[in-house]
XYZ file of C-alpha atoms in Angstrom:
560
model
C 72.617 73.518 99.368
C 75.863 72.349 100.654
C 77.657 72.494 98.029
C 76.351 76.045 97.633
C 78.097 77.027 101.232
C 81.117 75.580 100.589
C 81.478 77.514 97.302
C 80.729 80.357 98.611
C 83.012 80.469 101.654
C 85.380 79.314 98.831
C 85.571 82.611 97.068
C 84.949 84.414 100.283
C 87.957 86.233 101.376
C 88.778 84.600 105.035
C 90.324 86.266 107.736
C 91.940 82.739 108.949
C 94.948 81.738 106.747
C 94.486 77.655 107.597
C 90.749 77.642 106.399
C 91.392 78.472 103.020
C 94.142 75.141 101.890
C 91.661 73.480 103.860
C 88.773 74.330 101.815
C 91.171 73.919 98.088
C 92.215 70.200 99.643
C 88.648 68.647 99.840
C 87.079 70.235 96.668
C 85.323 67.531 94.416
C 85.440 65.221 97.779
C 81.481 65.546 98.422
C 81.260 63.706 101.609
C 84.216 65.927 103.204
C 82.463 69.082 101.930
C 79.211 67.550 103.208
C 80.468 66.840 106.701
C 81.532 70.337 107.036
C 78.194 72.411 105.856
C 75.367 70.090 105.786
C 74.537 71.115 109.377
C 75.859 74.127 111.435
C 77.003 73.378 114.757
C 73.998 74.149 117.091
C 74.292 76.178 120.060
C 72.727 75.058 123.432
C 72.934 75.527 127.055
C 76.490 74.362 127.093
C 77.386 76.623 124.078
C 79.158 75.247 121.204
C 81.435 72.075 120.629
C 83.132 70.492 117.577
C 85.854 69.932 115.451
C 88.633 73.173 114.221
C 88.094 73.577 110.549
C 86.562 75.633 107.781
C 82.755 75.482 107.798
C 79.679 75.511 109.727
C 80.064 72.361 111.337
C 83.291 73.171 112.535
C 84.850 75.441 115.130
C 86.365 78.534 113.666
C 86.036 82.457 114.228
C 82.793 83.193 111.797
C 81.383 80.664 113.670
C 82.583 82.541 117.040
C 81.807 85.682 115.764
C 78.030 84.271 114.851
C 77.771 82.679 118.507
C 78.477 85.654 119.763
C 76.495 87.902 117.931
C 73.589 85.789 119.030
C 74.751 86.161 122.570
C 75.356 89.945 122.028
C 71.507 90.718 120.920
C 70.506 88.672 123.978
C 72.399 90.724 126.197
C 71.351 93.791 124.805
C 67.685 92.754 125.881
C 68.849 92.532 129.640
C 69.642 95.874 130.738
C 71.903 95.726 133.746
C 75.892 96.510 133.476
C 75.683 95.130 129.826
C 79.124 93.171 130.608
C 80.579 90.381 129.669
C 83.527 88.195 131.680
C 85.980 85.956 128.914
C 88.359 83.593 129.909
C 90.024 80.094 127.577
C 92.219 77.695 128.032
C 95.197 76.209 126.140
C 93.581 74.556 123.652
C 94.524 75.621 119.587
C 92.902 78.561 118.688
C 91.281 79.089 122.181
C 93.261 82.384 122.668
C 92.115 83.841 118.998
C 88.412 82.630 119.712
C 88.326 84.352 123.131
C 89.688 87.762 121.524
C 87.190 86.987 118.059
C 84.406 87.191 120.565
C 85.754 89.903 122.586
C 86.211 92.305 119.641
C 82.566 91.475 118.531
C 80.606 92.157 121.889
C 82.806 95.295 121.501
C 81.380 96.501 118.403
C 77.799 95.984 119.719
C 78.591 98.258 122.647
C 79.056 95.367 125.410
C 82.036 95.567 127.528
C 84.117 93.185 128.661
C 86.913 91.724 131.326
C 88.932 89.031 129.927
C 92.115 87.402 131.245
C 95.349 88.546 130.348
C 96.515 84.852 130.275
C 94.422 81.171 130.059
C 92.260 80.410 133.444
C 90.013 77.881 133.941
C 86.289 77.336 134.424
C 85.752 78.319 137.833
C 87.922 81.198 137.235
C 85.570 82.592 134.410
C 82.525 81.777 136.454
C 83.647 83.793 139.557
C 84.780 86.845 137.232
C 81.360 86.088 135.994
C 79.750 86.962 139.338
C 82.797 89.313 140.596
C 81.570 91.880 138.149
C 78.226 91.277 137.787
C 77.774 90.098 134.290
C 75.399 89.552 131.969
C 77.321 86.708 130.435
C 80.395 84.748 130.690
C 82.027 82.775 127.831
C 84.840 80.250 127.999
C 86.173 79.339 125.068
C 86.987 75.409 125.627
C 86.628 72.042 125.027
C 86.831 70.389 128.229
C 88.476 67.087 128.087
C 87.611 66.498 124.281
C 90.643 65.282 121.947
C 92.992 68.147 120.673
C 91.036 68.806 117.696
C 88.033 69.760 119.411
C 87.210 73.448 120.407
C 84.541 74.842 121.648
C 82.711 77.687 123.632
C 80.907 77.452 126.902
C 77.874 80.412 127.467
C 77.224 81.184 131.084
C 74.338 83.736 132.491
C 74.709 86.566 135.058
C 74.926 83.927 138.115
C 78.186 82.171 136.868
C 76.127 79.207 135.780
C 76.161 77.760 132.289
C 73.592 79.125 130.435
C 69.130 78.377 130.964
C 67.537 76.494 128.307
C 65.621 79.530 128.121
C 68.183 82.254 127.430
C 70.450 79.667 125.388
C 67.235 79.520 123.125
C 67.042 82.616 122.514
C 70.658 83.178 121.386
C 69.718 80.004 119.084
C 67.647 81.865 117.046
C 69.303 84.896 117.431
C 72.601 83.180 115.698
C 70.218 82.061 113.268
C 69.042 85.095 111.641
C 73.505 85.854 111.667
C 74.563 84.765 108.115
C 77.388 83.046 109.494
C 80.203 84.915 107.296
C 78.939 88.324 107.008
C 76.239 88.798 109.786
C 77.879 89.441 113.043
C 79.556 93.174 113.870
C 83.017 93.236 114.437
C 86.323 95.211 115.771
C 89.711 94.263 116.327
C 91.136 93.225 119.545
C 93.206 95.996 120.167
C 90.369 98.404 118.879
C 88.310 97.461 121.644
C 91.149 97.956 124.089
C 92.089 101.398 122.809
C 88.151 102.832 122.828
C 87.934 101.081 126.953
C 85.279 98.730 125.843
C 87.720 95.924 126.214
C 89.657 95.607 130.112
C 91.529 92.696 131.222
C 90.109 91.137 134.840
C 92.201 92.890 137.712
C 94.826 91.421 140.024
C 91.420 91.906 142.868
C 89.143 89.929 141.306
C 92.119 87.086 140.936
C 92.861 87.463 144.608
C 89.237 87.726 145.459
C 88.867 83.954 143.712
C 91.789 82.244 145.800
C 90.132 83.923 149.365
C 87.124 82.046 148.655
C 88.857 78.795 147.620
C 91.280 79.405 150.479
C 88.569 79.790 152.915
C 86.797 76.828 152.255
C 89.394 75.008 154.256
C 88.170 72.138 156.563
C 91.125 72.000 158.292
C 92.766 75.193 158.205
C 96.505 75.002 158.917
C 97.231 71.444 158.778
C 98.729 71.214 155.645
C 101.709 73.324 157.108
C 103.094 70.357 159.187
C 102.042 66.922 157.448
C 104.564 66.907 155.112
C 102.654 65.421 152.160
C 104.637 64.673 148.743
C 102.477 64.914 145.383
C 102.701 64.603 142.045
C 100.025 67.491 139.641
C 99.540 67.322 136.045
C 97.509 70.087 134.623
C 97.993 68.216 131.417
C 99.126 71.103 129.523
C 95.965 73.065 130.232
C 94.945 75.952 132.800
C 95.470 74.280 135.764
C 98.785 75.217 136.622
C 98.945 78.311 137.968
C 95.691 78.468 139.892
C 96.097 74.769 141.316
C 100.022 75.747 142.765
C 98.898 78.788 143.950
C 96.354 77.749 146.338
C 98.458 74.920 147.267
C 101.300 77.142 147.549
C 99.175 79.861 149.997
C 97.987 76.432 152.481
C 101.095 74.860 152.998
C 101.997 72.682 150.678
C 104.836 72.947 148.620
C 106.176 69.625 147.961
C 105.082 69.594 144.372
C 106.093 67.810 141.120
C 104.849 68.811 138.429
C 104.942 66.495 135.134
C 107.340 68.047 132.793
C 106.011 67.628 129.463
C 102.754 68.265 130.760
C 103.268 71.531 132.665
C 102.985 74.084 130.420
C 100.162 75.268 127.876
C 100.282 72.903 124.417
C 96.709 72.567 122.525
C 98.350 69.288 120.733
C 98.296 67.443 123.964
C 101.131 65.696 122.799
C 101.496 63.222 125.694
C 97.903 62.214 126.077
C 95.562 62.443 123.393
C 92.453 62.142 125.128
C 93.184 64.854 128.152
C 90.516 63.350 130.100
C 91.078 62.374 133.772
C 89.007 60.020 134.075
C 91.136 57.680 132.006
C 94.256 55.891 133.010
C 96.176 57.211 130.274
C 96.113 61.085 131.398
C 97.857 60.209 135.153
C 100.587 57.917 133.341
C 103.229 60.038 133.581
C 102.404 61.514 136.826
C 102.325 57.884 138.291
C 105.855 57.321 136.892
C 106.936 60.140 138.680
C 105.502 59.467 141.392
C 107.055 56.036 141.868
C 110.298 57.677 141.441
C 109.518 61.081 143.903
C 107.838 58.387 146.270
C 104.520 60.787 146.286
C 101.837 60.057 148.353
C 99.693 61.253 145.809
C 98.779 62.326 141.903
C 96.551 65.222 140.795
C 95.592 65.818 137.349
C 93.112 68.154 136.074
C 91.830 68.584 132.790
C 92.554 71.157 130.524
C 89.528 74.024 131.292
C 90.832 72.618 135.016
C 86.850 71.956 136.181
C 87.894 68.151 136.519
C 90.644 66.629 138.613
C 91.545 62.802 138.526
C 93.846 61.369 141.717
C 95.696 58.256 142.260
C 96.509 57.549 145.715
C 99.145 55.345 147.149
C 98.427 51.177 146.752
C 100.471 48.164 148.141
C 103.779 47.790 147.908
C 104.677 51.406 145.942
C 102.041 50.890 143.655
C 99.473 53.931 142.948
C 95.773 52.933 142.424
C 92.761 55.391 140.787
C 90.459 56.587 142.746
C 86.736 56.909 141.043
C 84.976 59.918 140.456
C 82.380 58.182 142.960
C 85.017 57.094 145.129
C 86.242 60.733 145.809
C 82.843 62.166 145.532
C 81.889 60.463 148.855
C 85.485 60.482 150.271
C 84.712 64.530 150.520
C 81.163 64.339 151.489
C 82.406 62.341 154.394
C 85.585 64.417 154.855
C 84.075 67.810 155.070
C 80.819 66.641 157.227
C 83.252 65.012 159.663
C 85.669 67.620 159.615
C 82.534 70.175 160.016
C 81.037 69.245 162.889
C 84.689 68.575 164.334
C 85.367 72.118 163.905
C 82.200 73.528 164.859
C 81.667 75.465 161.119
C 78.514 73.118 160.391
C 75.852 74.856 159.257
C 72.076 74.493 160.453
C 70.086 72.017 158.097
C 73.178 71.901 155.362
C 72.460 70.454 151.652
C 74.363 68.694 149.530
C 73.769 68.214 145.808
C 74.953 65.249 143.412
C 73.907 63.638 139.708
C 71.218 61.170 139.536
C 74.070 59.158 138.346
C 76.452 59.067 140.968
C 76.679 56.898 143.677
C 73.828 55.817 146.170
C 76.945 55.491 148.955
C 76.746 59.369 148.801
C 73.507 59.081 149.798
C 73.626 56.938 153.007
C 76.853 58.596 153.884
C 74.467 62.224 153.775
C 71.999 60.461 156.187
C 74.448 59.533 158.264
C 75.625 63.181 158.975
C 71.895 64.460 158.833
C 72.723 66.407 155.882
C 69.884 66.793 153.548
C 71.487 65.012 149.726
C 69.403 66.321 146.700
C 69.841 64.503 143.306
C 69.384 66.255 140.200
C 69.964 65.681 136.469
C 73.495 65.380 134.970
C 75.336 68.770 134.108
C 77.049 70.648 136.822
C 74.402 73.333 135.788
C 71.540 72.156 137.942
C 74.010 71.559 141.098
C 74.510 75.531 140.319
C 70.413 75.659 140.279
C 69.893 74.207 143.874
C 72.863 76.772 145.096
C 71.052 79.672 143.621
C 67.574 78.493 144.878
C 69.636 78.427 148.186
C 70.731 81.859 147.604
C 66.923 83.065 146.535
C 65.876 82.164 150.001
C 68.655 84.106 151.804
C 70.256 80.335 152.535
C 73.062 79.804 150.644
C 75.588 78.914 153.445
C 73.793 75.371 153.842
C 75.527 74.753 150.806
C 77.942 71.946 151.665
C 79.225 69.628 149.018
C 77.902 68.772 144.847
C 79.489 66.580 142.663
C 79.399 64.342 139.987
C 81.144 61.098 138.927
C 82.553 62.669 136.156
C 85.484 64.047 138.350
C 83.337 67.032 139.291
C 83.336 68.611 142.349
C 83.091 71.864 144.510
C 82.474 73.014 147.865
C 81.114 76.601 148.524
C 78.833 78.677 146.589
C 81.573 81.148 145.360
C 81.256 79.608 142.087
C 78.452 77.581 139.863
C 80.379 75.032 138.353
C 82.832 72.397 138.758
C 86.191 73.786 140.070
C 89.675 71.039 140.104
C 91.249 74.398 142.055
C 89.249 73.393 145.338
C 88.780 69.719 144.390
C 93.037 69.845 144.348
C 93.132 71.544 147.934
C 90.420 69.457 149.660
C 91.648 66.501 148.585
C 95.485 67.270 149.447
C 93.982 68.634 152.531
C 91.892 65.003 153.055
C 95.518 63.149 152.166
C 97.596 65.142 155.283
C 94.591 64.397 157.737
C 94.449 61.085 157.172
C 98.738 60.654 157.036
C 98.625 62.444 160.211
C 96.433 60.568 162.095
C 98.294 57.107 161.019
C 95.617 56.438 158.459
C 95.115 56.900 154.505
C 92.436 57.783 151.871
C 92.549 53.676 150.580
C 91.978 53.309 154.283
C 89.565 55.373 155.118
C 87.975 54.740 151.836
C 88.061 50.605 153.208
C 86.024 51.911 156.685
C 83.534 53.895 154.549
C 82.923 50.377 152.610
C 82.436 48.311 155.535
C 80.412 50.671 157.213
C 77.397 51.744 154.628
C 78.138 48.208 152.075
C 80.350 47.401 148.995
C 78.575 49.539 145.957
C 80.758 49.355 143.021
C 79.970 51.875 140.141
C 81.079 51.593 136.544
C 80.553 53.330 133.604
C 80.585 52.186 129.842
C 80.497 54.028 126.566
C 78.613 53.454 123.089
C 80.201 55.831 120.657
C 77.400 56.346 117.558
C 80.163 58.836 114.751
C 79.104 60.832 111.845
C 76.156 62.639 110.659
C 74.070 59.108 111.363
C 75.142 59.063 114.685
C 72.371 60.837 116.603
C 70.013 59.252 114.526
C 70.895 55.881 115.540
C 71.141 56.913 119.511
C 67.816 58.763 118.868
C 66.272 54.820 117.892
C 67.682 52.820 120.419
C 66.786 55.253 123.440
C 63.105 55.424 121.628
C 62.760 51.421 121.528
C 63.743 51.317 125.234
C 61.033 53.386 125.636
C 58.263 51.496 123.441
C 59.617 48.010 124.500
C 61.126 48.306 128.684
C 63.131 45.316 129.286
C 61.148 43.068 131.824
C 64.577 41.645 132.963
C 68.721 42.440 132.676
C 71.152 39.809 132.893
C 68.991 37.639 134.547
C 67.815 40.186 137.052
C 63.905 41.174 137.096
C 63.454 44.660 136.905
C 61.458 46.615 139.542
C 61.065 50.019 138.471
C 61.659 52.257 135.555
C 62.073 56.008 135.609
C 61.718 57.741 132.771
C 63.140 61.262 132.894
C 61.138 62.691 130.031
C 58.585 62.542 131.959
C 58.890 65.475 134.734
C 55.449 64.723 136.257
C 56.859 61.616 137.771
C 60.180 62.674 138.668
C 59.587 66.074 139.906
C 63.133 67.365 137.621
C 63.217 69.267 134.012
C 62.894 66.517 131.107
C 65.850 65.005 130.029
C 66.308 61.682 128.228
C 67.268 59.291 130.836
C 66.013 55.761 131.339
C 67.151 54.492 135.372
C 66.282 50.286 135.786
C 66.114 49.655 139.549
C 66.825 45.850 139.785
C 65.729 43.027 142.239
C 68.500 43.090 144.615
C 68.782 46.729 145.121
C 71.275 47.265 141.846
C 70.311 49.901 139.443
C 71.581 50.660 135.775
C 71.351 54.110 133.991
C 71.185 54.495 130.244
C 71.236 58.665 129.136
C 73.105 59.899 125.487
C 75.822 62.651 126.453
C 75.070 66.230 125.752
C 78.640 66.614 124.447
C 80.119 63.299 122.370
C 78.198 61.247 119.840
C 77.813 58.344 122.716
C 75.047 56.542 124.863
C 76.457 56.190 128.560
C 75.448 53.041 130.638
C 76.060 53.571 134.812
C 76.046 50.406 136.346
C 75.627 50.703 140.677
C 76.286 47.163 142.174
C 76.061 45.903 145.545
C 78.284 43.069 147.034
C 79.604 41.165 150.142
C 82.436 42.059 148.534
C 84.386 43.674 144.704
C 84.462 40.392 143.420
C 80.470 39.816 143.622
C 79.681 43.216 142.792
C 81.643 43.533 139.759
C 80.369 40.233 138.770
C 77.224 40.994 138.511
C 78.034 44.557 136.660
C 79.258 42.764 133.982
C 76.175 40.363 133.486
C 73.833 43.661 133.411
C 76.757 45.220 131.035
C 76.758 42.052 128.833
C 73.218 41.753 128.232
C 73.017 45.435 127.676
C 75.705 45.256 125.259
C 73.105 43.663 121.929
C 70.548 46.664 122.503
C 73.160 49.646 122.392
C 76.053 47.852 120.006
């Protein structure tokens, strides 16, 4: 059947000059032609992800233009302003993709607003909402290697996409032979006929506002005088993250060189991911040499942003996604009820799998902290459950320790624009009162307890991978561990069971732990790879990450 596919894309005449040399260069290889259209790539709530290349199982534009035929006949079903919002980032091909599927909703009669240059996430999720929508799509691969593209479906209220309606467009791409099936004009077609308009200068202003106006602190920034170093690791970040720290004051800004500016080969960090020490290298160099109180670096769709923060003796140290999760939580409740801009009964939202220390810190402020699966996409369901009930301004604070964050309902996903002006914002407080983040960060510890939280990674390649992460997760399940490390354990929740944890499915195993430490083992719904989070409790790092690594060690036989 493969073999069938491949011949007949083959002899098909292809639109995409670098799919063809591709296809001549593995004929006769059958496991390179087998990896390639043995299975399609299969679209769910966060769209499509996978490898550039000719074939099914790899991201090119008749596998856009299916995707987005799918989407297309969904839309069509929906009535409304039968729009769609389209944004990308700098990744290869991102700007043909985002055009690909612009020309086909075209053809089918959808309009669309698309930027006239790359913009990240949040950006495409508040054009999204700006313009009432039926859809948004951003074509992206978030942090993924430079090989990786991919394309991110979001519904009418800037959120990625409901199981539901992604469903739907499932088997509506489906029934779309793959090179043939889907309708399709050109580019500058649909921009000719008025079916195709780029988003306006007020819907770009309209997006800062609400960033800008989600200051804790307005003003400060002006007169603290705080050096830093940003990154937007050749990705969207740039112009959005300057601009809004531009417009609040702060100007002292280096930005990495060979980083600045859009490149899809990521040439100076493979992995643009920053969570990882690798993407802030550079920016840490120059930092040392600027003397910069701090480094920003977002990822390349610029929903994510990592930060280093001064150490001892003009060294820079990473901060956590936890570490900043609760840093914020505790900034912007303090800073709230400083200012008087509390709201009544205010809610924040974070992961299952983030840090407990968010929790107490919530308590502490009487804000009401309400944990829900992993994917920014159900902190975007509590906002809009919020906004259902006419309450949407006691939304606070979500985040995840993935580097996600955002403040303010404006949006309904992560956004590193905000995340990059609350935490700059965080850095001048603290340097202006005679204090720091590591410091502050220090007080936070020694008032609510040492928690330490680390994750590690199993990585399961190749068409056996899922399989094999598919087994282990299953004999958790048929055979719970009575014990870890040494350490009896207390409770298990099972997330595929919703009638004991109150949330929608999802295959997650949490092991509370005599002691009060807990360890999380979920798959991740974008990488072949089980994910272990490890929350440990000590008088001090030394004890807690000691006994992470016992739980991580005897972990290590099961998920190896």
């Amino acid at each position: 059947m493969y073999q069938d596919d491949y011949r007949r894309w083959l002899s098909a005449s292809l639109e995409d000059a670098d799919l063809k040399p591709e296809l001549q260069r593995i004929a006769g290889n059958d496991d390179e032609i087998k990896d390639r259209f043995a299975v399609a790539l299969k679209f769910g709530t966060a769209g499509l992800r996978g490898v550039l290349g000719a074939g099914t199982n790899r991201m090119n534009i008749y596998v856009v233009r299916q995707a987005t035929q799918g989407l297309a006949n969904w839309v069509k079903t929906q009535g409304g302003n039968q729009l769609v919002a389209i944004s990308y980032d700098s990744r290869l091909k991102s700007d043909v993709f985002a055009k690909t599927a612009a020309g086909v909703l075209a053809t089918n009669g959808i309009k669309v607003r698309i930027y006239d240059a790359l913009m990240p996430v949040p950006a495409l999720s508040f054009a999204t909402r700006y313009y009432q929508c039926n859809a948004g799509i951003m074509v992206t691969a978030s942090h993924n290697p430079a090989k990786y593209n991919g394309y991110k479906a979001y519904g009418p209220d800037g959120c990625q996409m409901t199981d539901d309606a992604a469903a739907i467009v499932y088997a509506e791409i489906l029934k779309t032979d793959v090179l043939t099936g889907a309708r399709y004009i050109s580019f500058a077609e649909g921009v000719e006929n008025g079916l195709i308009r780029f988003v306006g200068d007020d819907c770009k202003k309209a997006f800062y506002e609400a960033i800008e106006a989600r200051q804790v602190r307005p003003g400060l920034c002006r007169t603290a005088g705080l050096k830093l170093v940003y990154s937007p690791l050749n990705g969207s970040g740039l112009v959005p993250v300057t601009q809004v720290l531009n417009d609040i004051g702060i100007e002292d800004i280096t930005i990495v060189p060979d980083q600045e500016y859009p490149n899809g080969y990521f040439t100076t960090c493979s992995y643009p991911n920053p969570e990882i020490y690798a993407a802030l290298e550079q920016g840490l160099k120059l930092a040392e040499q600027t003397g910069a109180g701090l480094v920003l670096a977002s990822d390349p769709d610029a929903d994510r942003v990592g930060i280093a923060r001064e150490g001892p003796a003009g060294s820079y140290e990473l901060v956590s996604g936890n570490e900043m999760g609760v840093l914020l939580l505790d900034y912007i409740c303090a800073g709230r009820i400083e200012k008087g801009t509390m709201p009544e009964n205010p809610v924040a939202v974070k992961s299952i799998v983030s840090t407990p220390l968010a929790d107490a810190v919530a308590a502490h402020y009487g804000v009401e902290m309400r944990n829900v699966l992993t994917g920014f996409k159900w902190i975007g369901d509590q906002i809009a459950s919020l906004e259902a009930a006419g309450e949407v301004d006691r939304f606070i604070f979500g985040f995840e320790e993935s580097y996600g964050y955002l403040a303010g309902p404006y949006v309904r996903d992560k956004d590193a624009v905000i995340a990059s002006m609350l935490i700059c914002e965080m850095a001048a407080y603290y340097r202006s009162i005679g204090s720091s983040i590591k410091e502050h960060l220090e007080e936070l510890y020694a008032q609510y307890g040492r928690y330490l939280n680390k994750v590690d990674s199993f990585e399961f390649p190749g068409l056996t991978g899922m399989d094999k992460m598919s087994s282990i997760m299953q004999g958790l399940r048929d055979n719970p561990p009575a014990e870890i490390g040494g350490y009896k354990v207390t409770k298990v929740t099972d997330y595929q069971k919703p009638e004991e944890t109150g949330l929608p499915a999802a295959n997650v195993l949490i092991y509370a732990l005599e002691g009060g430490a807990t360890t999380v083992v979920r798959p991740s719904g974008t990488e072949p790879k089980i994910k272990t989070y490890f929350t440990t409790l000590g008088k001090d790092v030394a004890e807690a990450q000691a006994q992470k690594d016992q739980l991580a060690e005897a972990l290590k036989p099961i998920l190896a």
